[in-house]
Amino acid sequence: MEDGMFKQAIFVRDDGFALRRIACVMDAIELLEEWPLERRGLLHAAASDTCYSAYDGRKSVH
């Protein structure tokens, strides 16, 4: 795997109020793993597949 860091961090709302900083592939994977099962769908699956592919080195982070 490359260093896994994004060119620029993004911020997402966590529980509606707090901002959560996503700066690398592992941050994104952790967020996706915490996502409620009943709210997961095709977009969640695609994001998870992409993040794990980047983590494994099969896709580029950039």
PDB file of N, CA and C in Angstrom:
ATOM      1  N   MET A   1       0.839  -1.180   0.000  1.00  0.00           N
ATOM      2  CA  MET A   1       0.000   0.000   0.000  1.00  0.00           C
ATOM      3  C   MET A   1       0.880   1.237   0.000  1.00  0.00           C
ATOM      4  N   GLU A   2       0.421   2.283  -0.697  1.00  0.00           N
ATOM      5  CA  GLU A   2       1.099   3.558  -0.605  1.00  0.00           C
ATOM      6  C   GLU A   2       0.920   4.057   0.825  1.00  0.00           C
ATOM      7  N   ASP A   3       1.251   5.300   1.062  1.00  0.00           N
ATOM      8  CA  ASP A   3       1.096   5.814   2.419  1.00  0.00           C
ATOM      9  C   ASP A   3      -0.369   5.881   2.844  1.00  0.00           C
ATOM     10  N   GLY A   4      -1.298   5.854   1.890  1.00  0.00           N
ATOM     11  CA  GLY A   4      -2.715   5.834   2.214  1.00  0.00           C
ATOM     12  C   GLY A   4      -3.314   7.179   2.539  1.00  0.00           C
ATOM     13  N   MET A   5      -2.495   8.225   2.504  1.00  0.00           N
ATOM     14  CA  MET A   5      -2.985   9.564   2.836  1.00  0.00           C
ATOM     15  C   MET A   5      -3.625  10.198   1.598  1.00  0.00           C
ATOM     16  N   PHE A   6      -4.724  10.910   1.809  1.00  0.00           N
ATOM     17  CA  PHE A   6      -5.366  11.647   0.735  1.00  0.00           C
ATOM     18  C   PHE A   6      -4.606  12.948   0.512  1.00  0.00           C
ATOM     19  N   LYS A   7      -4.731  13.517  -0.680  1.00  0.00           N
ATOM     20  CA  LYS A   7      -4.097  14.809  -0.958  1.00  0.00           C
ATOM     21  C   LYS A   7      -4.621  15.865  -0.003  1.00  0.00           C
ATOM     22  N   GLN A   8      -5.892  15.774   0.304  1.00  0.00           N
ATOM     23  CA  GLN A   8      -6.514  16.733   1.213  1.00  0.00           C
ATOM     24  C   GLN A   8      -7.558  15.994   2.042  1.00  0.00           C
ATOM     25  N   ALA A   9      -7.559  16.236   3.330  1.00  0.00           N
ATOM     26  CA  ALA A   9      -8.544  15.607   4.209  1.00  0.00           C
ATOM     27  C   ALA A   9      -9.937  16.143   3.893  1.00  0.00           C
ATOM     28  N   ILE A  10     -10.935  15.316   4.168  1.00  0.00           N
ATOM     29  CA  ILE A  10     -12.320  15.764   4.062  1.00  0.00           C
ATOM     30  C   ILE A  10     -12.939  15.683   5.450  1.00  0.00           C
ATOM     31  N   PHE A  11     -14.031  16.369   5.620  1.00  0.00           N
ATOM     32  CA  PHE A  11     -14.728  16.365   6.899  1.00  0.00           C
ATOM     33  C   PHE A  11     -16.166  15.936   6.662  1.00  0.00           C
ATOM     34  N   VAL A  12     -16.648  15.019   7.495  1.00  0.00           N
ATOM     35  CA  VAL A  12     -18.032  14.559   7.403  1.00  0.00           C
ATOM     36  C   VAL A  12     -18.693  14.751   8.757  1.00  0.00           C
ATOM     37  N   ARG A  13     -19.977  14.955   8.734  1.00  0.00           N
ATOM     38  CA  ARG A  13     -20.725  15.099   9.989  1.00  0.00           C
ATOM     39  C   ARG A  13     -20.885  13.721  10.621  1.00  0.00           C
ATOM     40  N   ASP A  14     -20.579  13.661  11.890  1.00  0.00           N
ATOM     41  CA  ASP A  14     -20.700  12.425  12.650  1.00  0.00           C
ATOM     42  C   ASP A  14     -21.832  12.611  13.655  1.00  0.00           C
ATOM     43  N   ASP A  15     -22.887  11.852  13.544  1.00  0.00           N
ATOM     44  CA  ASP A  15     -24.059  11.955  14.420  1.00  0.00           C
ATOM     45  C   ASP A  15     -24.731  13.320  14.320  1.00  0.00           C
ATOM     46  N   GLY A  16     -24.599  13.964  13.173  1.00  0.00           N
ATOM     47  CA  GLY A  16     -25.320  15.194  12.932  1.00  0.00           C
ATOM     48  C   GLY A  16     -24.664  16.483  13.381  1.00  0.00           C
ATOM     49  N   PHE A  17     -23.751  16.452  14.329  1.00  0.00           N
ATOM     50  CA  PHE A  17     -23.191  17.696  14.861  1.00  0.00           C
ATOM     51  C   PHE A  17     -21.669  17.776  14.730  1.00  0.00           C
ATOM     52  N   ALA A  18     -20.976  16.785  15.222  1.00  0.00           N
ATOM     53  CA  ALA A  18     -19.511  16.821  15.223  1.00  0.00           C
ATOM     54  C   ALA A  18     -18.970  16.562  13.821  1.00  0.00           C
ATOM     55  N   LEU A  19     -17.862  17.215  13.504  1.00  0.00           N
ATOM     56  CA  LEU A  19     -17.179  16.951  12.242  1.00  0.00           C
ATOM     57  C   LEU A  19     -16.115  15.890  12.466  1.00  0.00           C
ATOM     58  N   ARG A  20     -16.035  14.987  11.539  1.00  0.00           N
ATOM     59  CA  ARG A  20     -15.040  13.927  11.615  1.00  0.00           C
ATOM     60  C   ARG A  20     -14.076  14.100  10.449  1.00  0.00           C
ATOM     61  N   ARG A  21     -12.792  14.101  10.751  1.00  0.00           N
ATOM     62  CA  ARG A  21     -11.747  14.289   9.741  1.00  0.00           C
ATOM     63  C   ARG A  21     -11.376  12.945   9.136  1.00  0.00           C
ATOM     64  N   ILE A  22     -11.426  12.858   7.796  1.00  0.00           N
ATOM     65  CA  ILE A  22     -11.039  11.658   7.059  1.00  0.00           C
ATOM     66  C   ILE A  22      -9.814  12.036   6.235  1.00  0.00           C
ATOM     67  N   ALA A  23      -8.641  11.576   6.669  1.00  0.00           N
ATOM     68  CA  ALA A  23      -7.390  11.994   6.030  1.00  0.00           C
ATOM     69  C   ALA A  23      -6.679  10.873   5.288  1.00  0.00           C
ATOM     70  N   CYS A  24      -7.144   9.636   5.477  1.00  0.00           N
ATOM     71  CA  CYS A  24      -6.470   8.506   4.837  1.00  0.00           C
ATOM     72  C   CYS A  24      -7.460   7.374   4.595  1.00  0.00           C
ATOM     73  N   VAL A  25      -6.999   6.381   3.881  1.00  0.00           N
ATOM     74  CA  VAL A  25      -7.846   5.236   3.545  1.00  0.00           C
ATOM     75  C   VAL A  25      -8.362   4.548   4.808  1.00  0.00           C
ATOM     76  N   MET A  26      -7.523   4.379   5.815  1.00  0.00           N
ATOM     77  CA  MET A  26      -7.962   3.696   7.027  1.00  0.00           C
ATOM     78  C   MET A  26      -9.049   4.480   7.751  1.00  0.00           C
ATOM     79  N   ASP A  27      -8.962   5.807   7.747  1.00  0.00           N
ATOM     80  CA  ASP A  27     -10.025   6.627   8.330  1.00  0.00           C
ATOM     81  C   ASP A  27     -11.346   6.351   7.616  1.00  0.00           C
ATOM     82  N   ALA A  28     -11.302   6.285   6.291  1.00  0.00           N
ATOM     83  CA  ALA A  28     -12.508   6.036   5.501  1.00  0.00           C
ATOM     84  C   ALA A  28     -13.064   4.640   5.780  1.00  0.00           C
ATOM     85  N   ILE A  29     -12.184   3.651   5.863  1.00  0.00           N
ATOM     86  CA  ILE A  29     -12.625   2.280   6.159  1.00  0.00           C
ATOM     87  C   ILE A  29     -13.281   2.224   7.531  1.00  0.00           C
ATOM     88  N   GLU A  30     -12.695   2.872   8.510  1.00  0.00           N
ATOM     89  CA  GLU A  30     -13.271   2.869   9.854  1.00  0.00           C
ATOM     90  C   GLU A  30     -14.664   3.505   9.852  1.00  0.00           C
ATOM     91  N   LEU A  31     -14.823   4.609   9.141  1.00  0.00           N
ATOM     92  CA  LEU A  31     -16.130   5.249   9.045  1.00  0.00           C
ATOM     93  C   LEU A  31     -17.138   4.299   8.400  1.00  0.00           C
ATOM     94  N   LEU A  32     -16.752   3.662   7.314  1.00  0.00           N
ATOM     95  CA  LEU A  32     -17.657   2.756   6.615  1.00  0.00           C
ATOM     96  C   LEU A  32     -18.016   1.534   7.463  1.00  0.00           C
ATOM     97  N   GLU A  33     -17.071   1.041   8.246  1.00  0.00           N
ATOM     98  CA  GLU A  33     -17.341  -0.114   9.114  1.00  0.00           C
ATOM     99  C   GLU A  33     -18.301   0.242  10.244  1.00  0.00           C
ATOM    100  N   GLU A  34     -18.308   1.518  10.669  1.00  0.00           N
ATOM    101  CA  GLU A  34     -19.197   1.961  11.738  1.00  0.00           C
ATOM    102  C   GLU A  34     -20.595   2.302  11.226  1.00  0.00           C
ATOM    103  N   TRP A  35     -20.754   2.383   9.914  1.00  0.00           N
ATOM    104  CA  TRP A  35     -22.030   2.768   9.319  1.00  0.00           C
ATOM    105  C   TRP A  35     -23.106   1.759   9.717  1.00  0.00           C
ATOM    106  N   PRO A  36     -24.290   2.206  10.117  1.00  0.00           N
ATOM    107  CA  PRO A  36     -25.353   1.283  10.531  1.00  0.00           C
ATOM    108  C   PRO A  36     -25.731   0.299   9.410  1.00  0.00           C
ATOM    109  N   LEU A  37     -25.878  -0.951   9.766  1.00  0.00           N
ATOM    110  CA  LEU A  37     -26.185  -1.994   8.781  1.00  0.00           C
ATOM    111  C   LEU A  37     -27.444  -1.674   7.981  1.00  0.00           C
ATOM    112  N   GLU A  38     -28.459  -1.153   8.650  1.00  0.00           N
ATOM    113  CA  GLU A  38     -29.727  -0.888   7.967  1.00  0.00           C
ATOM    114  C   GLU A  38     -29.644   0.274   6.979  1.00  0.00           C
ATOM    115  N   ARG A  39     -28.574   1.053   7.033  1.00  0.00           N
ATOM    116  CA  ARG A  39     -28.415   2.192   6.123  1.00  0.00           C
ATOM    117  C   ARG A  39     -27.406   1.917   5.013  1.00  0.00           C
ATOM    118  N   ARG A  40     -26.872   0.714   4.973  1.00  0.00           N
ATOM    119  CA  ARG A  40     -25.902   0.368   3.930  1.00  0.00           C
ATOM    120  C   ARG A  40     -26.633  -0.036   2.650  1.00  0.00           C
ATOM    121  N   GLY A  41     -26.031   0.306   1.543  1.00  0.00           N
ATOM    122  CA  GLY A  41     -26.621  -0.019   0.248  1.00  0.00           C
ATOM    123  C   GLY A  41     -25.534  -0.124  -0.803  1.00  0.00           C
ATOM    124  N   LEU A  42     -25.923   0.117  -2.046  1.00  0.00           N
ATOM    125  CA  LEU A  42     -24.976  -0.010  -3.156  1.00  0.00           C
ATOM    126  C   LEU A  42     -23.829   0.993  -3.071  1.00  0.00           C
ATOM    127  N   LEU A  43     -24.127   2.222  -2.674  1.00  0.00           N
ATOM    128  CA  LEU A  43     -23.059   3.225  -2.565  1.00  0.00           C
ATOM    129  C   LEU A  43     -22.074   2.856  -1.460  1.00  0.00           C
ATOM    130  N   HIS A  44     -22.575   2.361  -0.359  1.00  0.00           N
ATOM    131  CA  HIS A  44     -21.702   1.923   0.736  1.00  0.00           C
ATOM    132  C   HIS A  44     -20.819   0.775   0.270  1.00  0.00           C
ATOM    133  N   ALA A  45     -21.404  -0.174  -0.435  1.00  0.00           N
ATOM    134  CA  ALA A  45     -20.645  -1.326  -0.940  1.00  0.00           C
ATOM    135  C   ALA A  45     -19.551  -0.882  -1.905  1.00  0.00           C
ATOM    136  N   ALA A  46     -19.885   0.042  -2.804  1.00  0.00           N
ATOM    137  CA  ALA A  46     -18.894   0.539  -3.764  1.00  0.00           C
ATOM    138  C   ALA A  46     -17.775   1.289  -3.054  1.00  0.00           C
ATOM    139  N   ALA A  47     -18.134   2.123  -2.081  1.00  0.00           N
ATOM    140  CA  ALA A  47     -17.115   2.861  -1.328  1.00  0.00           C
ATOM    141  C   ALA A  47     -16.219   1.910  -0.553  1.00  0.00           C
ATOM    142  N   SER A  48     -16.801   0.904   0.072  1.00  0.00           N
ATOM    143  CA  SER A  48     -16.011  -0.084   0.822  1.00  0.00           C
ATOM    144  C   SER A  48     -15.059  -0.836  -0.094  1.00  0.00           C
ATOM    145  N   ASP A  49     -15.569  -1.310  -1.228  1.00  0.00           N
ATOM    146  CA  ASP A  49     -14.723  -2.037  -2.182  1.00  0.00           C
ATOM    147  C   ASP A  49     -13.557  -1.174  -2.647  1.00  0.00           C
ATOM    148  N   THR A  50     -13.829   0.083  -2.948  1.00  0.00           N
ATOM    149  CA  THR A  50     -12.781   0.995  -3.408  1.00  0.00           C
ATOM    150  C   THR A  50     -11.744   1.247  -2.321  1.00  0.00           C
ATOM    151  N   CYS A  51     -12.207   1.471  -1.097  1.00  0.00           N
ATOM    152  CA  CYS A  51     -11.272   1.727   0.004  1.00  0.00           C
ATOM    153  C   CYS A  51     -10.400   0.514   0.291  1.00  0.00           C
ATOM    154  N   TYR A  52     -10.998  -0.676   0.315  1.00  0.00           N
ATOM    155  CA  TYR A  52     -10.198  -1.873   0.568  1.00  0.00           C
ATOM    156  C   TYR A  52      -9.230  -2.151  -0.578  1.00  0.00           C
ATOM    157  N   SER A  53      -9.622  -1.839  -1.807  1.00  0.00           N
ATOM    158  CA  SER A  53      -8.715  -1.999  -2.948  1.00  0.00           C
ATOM    159  C   SER A  53      -7.531  -1.040  -2.824  1.00  0.00           C
ATOM    160  N   ALA A  54      -7.775   0.172  -2.374  1.00  0.00           N
ATOM    161  CA  ALA A  54      -6.679   1.133  -2.170  1.00  0.00           C
ATOM    162  C   ALA A  54      -5.793   0.687  -1.025  1.00  0.00           C
ATOM    163  N   TYR A  55      -6.401   0.195   0.046  1.00  0.00           N
ATOM    164  CA  TYR A  55      -5.635  -0.274   1.196  1.00  0.00           C
ATOM    165  C   TYR A  55      -4.724  -1.452   0.820  1.00  0.00           C
ATOM    166  N   ASP A  56      -5.246  -2.354  -0.026  1.00  0.00           N
ATOM    167  CA  ASP A  56      -4.475  -3.529  -0.468  1.00  0.00           C
ATOM    168  C   ASP A  56      -3.480  -3.219  -1.575  1.00  0.00           C
ATOM    169  N   GLY A  57      -3.533  -1.978  -2.109  1.00  0.00           N
ATOM    170  CA  GLY A  57      -2.604  -1.587  -3.164  1.00  0.00           C
ATOM    171  C   GLY A  57      -3.089  -1.915  -4.555  1.00  0.00           C
ATOM    172  N   ARG A  58      -4.339  -2.374  -4.696  1.00  0.00           N
ATOM    173  CA  ARG A  58      -4.878  -2.697  -6.018  1.00  0.00           C
ATOM    174  C   ARG A  58      -5.375  -1.464  -6.756  1.00  0.00           C
ATOM    175  N   LYS A  59      -5.603  -0.373  -6.011  1.00  0.00           N
ATOM    176  CA  LYS A  59      -6.008   0.905  -6.605  1.00  0.00           C
ATOM    177  C   LYS A  59      -5.175   2.004  -5.980  1.00  0.00           C
ATOM    178  N   SER A  60      -5.054   3.098  -6.709  1.00  0.00           N
ATOM    179  CA  SER A  60      -4.318   4.243  -6.211  1.00  0.00           C
ATOM    180  C   SER A  60      -5.189   5.084  -5.286  1.00  0.00           C
ATOM    181  N   VAL A  61      -4.583   5.678  -4.294  1.00  0.00           N
ATOM    182  CA  VAL A  61      -5.295   6.602  -3.415  1.00  0.00           C
ATOM    183  C   VAL A  61      -5.534   7.917  -4.136  1.00  0.00           C
ATOM    184  N   HIS A  62      -4.644   8.257  -5.044  1.00  0.00           N
ATOM    185  CA  HIS A  62      -4.729   9.546  -5.744  1.00  0.00           C
ATOM    186  C   HIS A  62      -5.328   9.334  -7.059  1.00  0.00           C
TER     187      HIS A  62
END
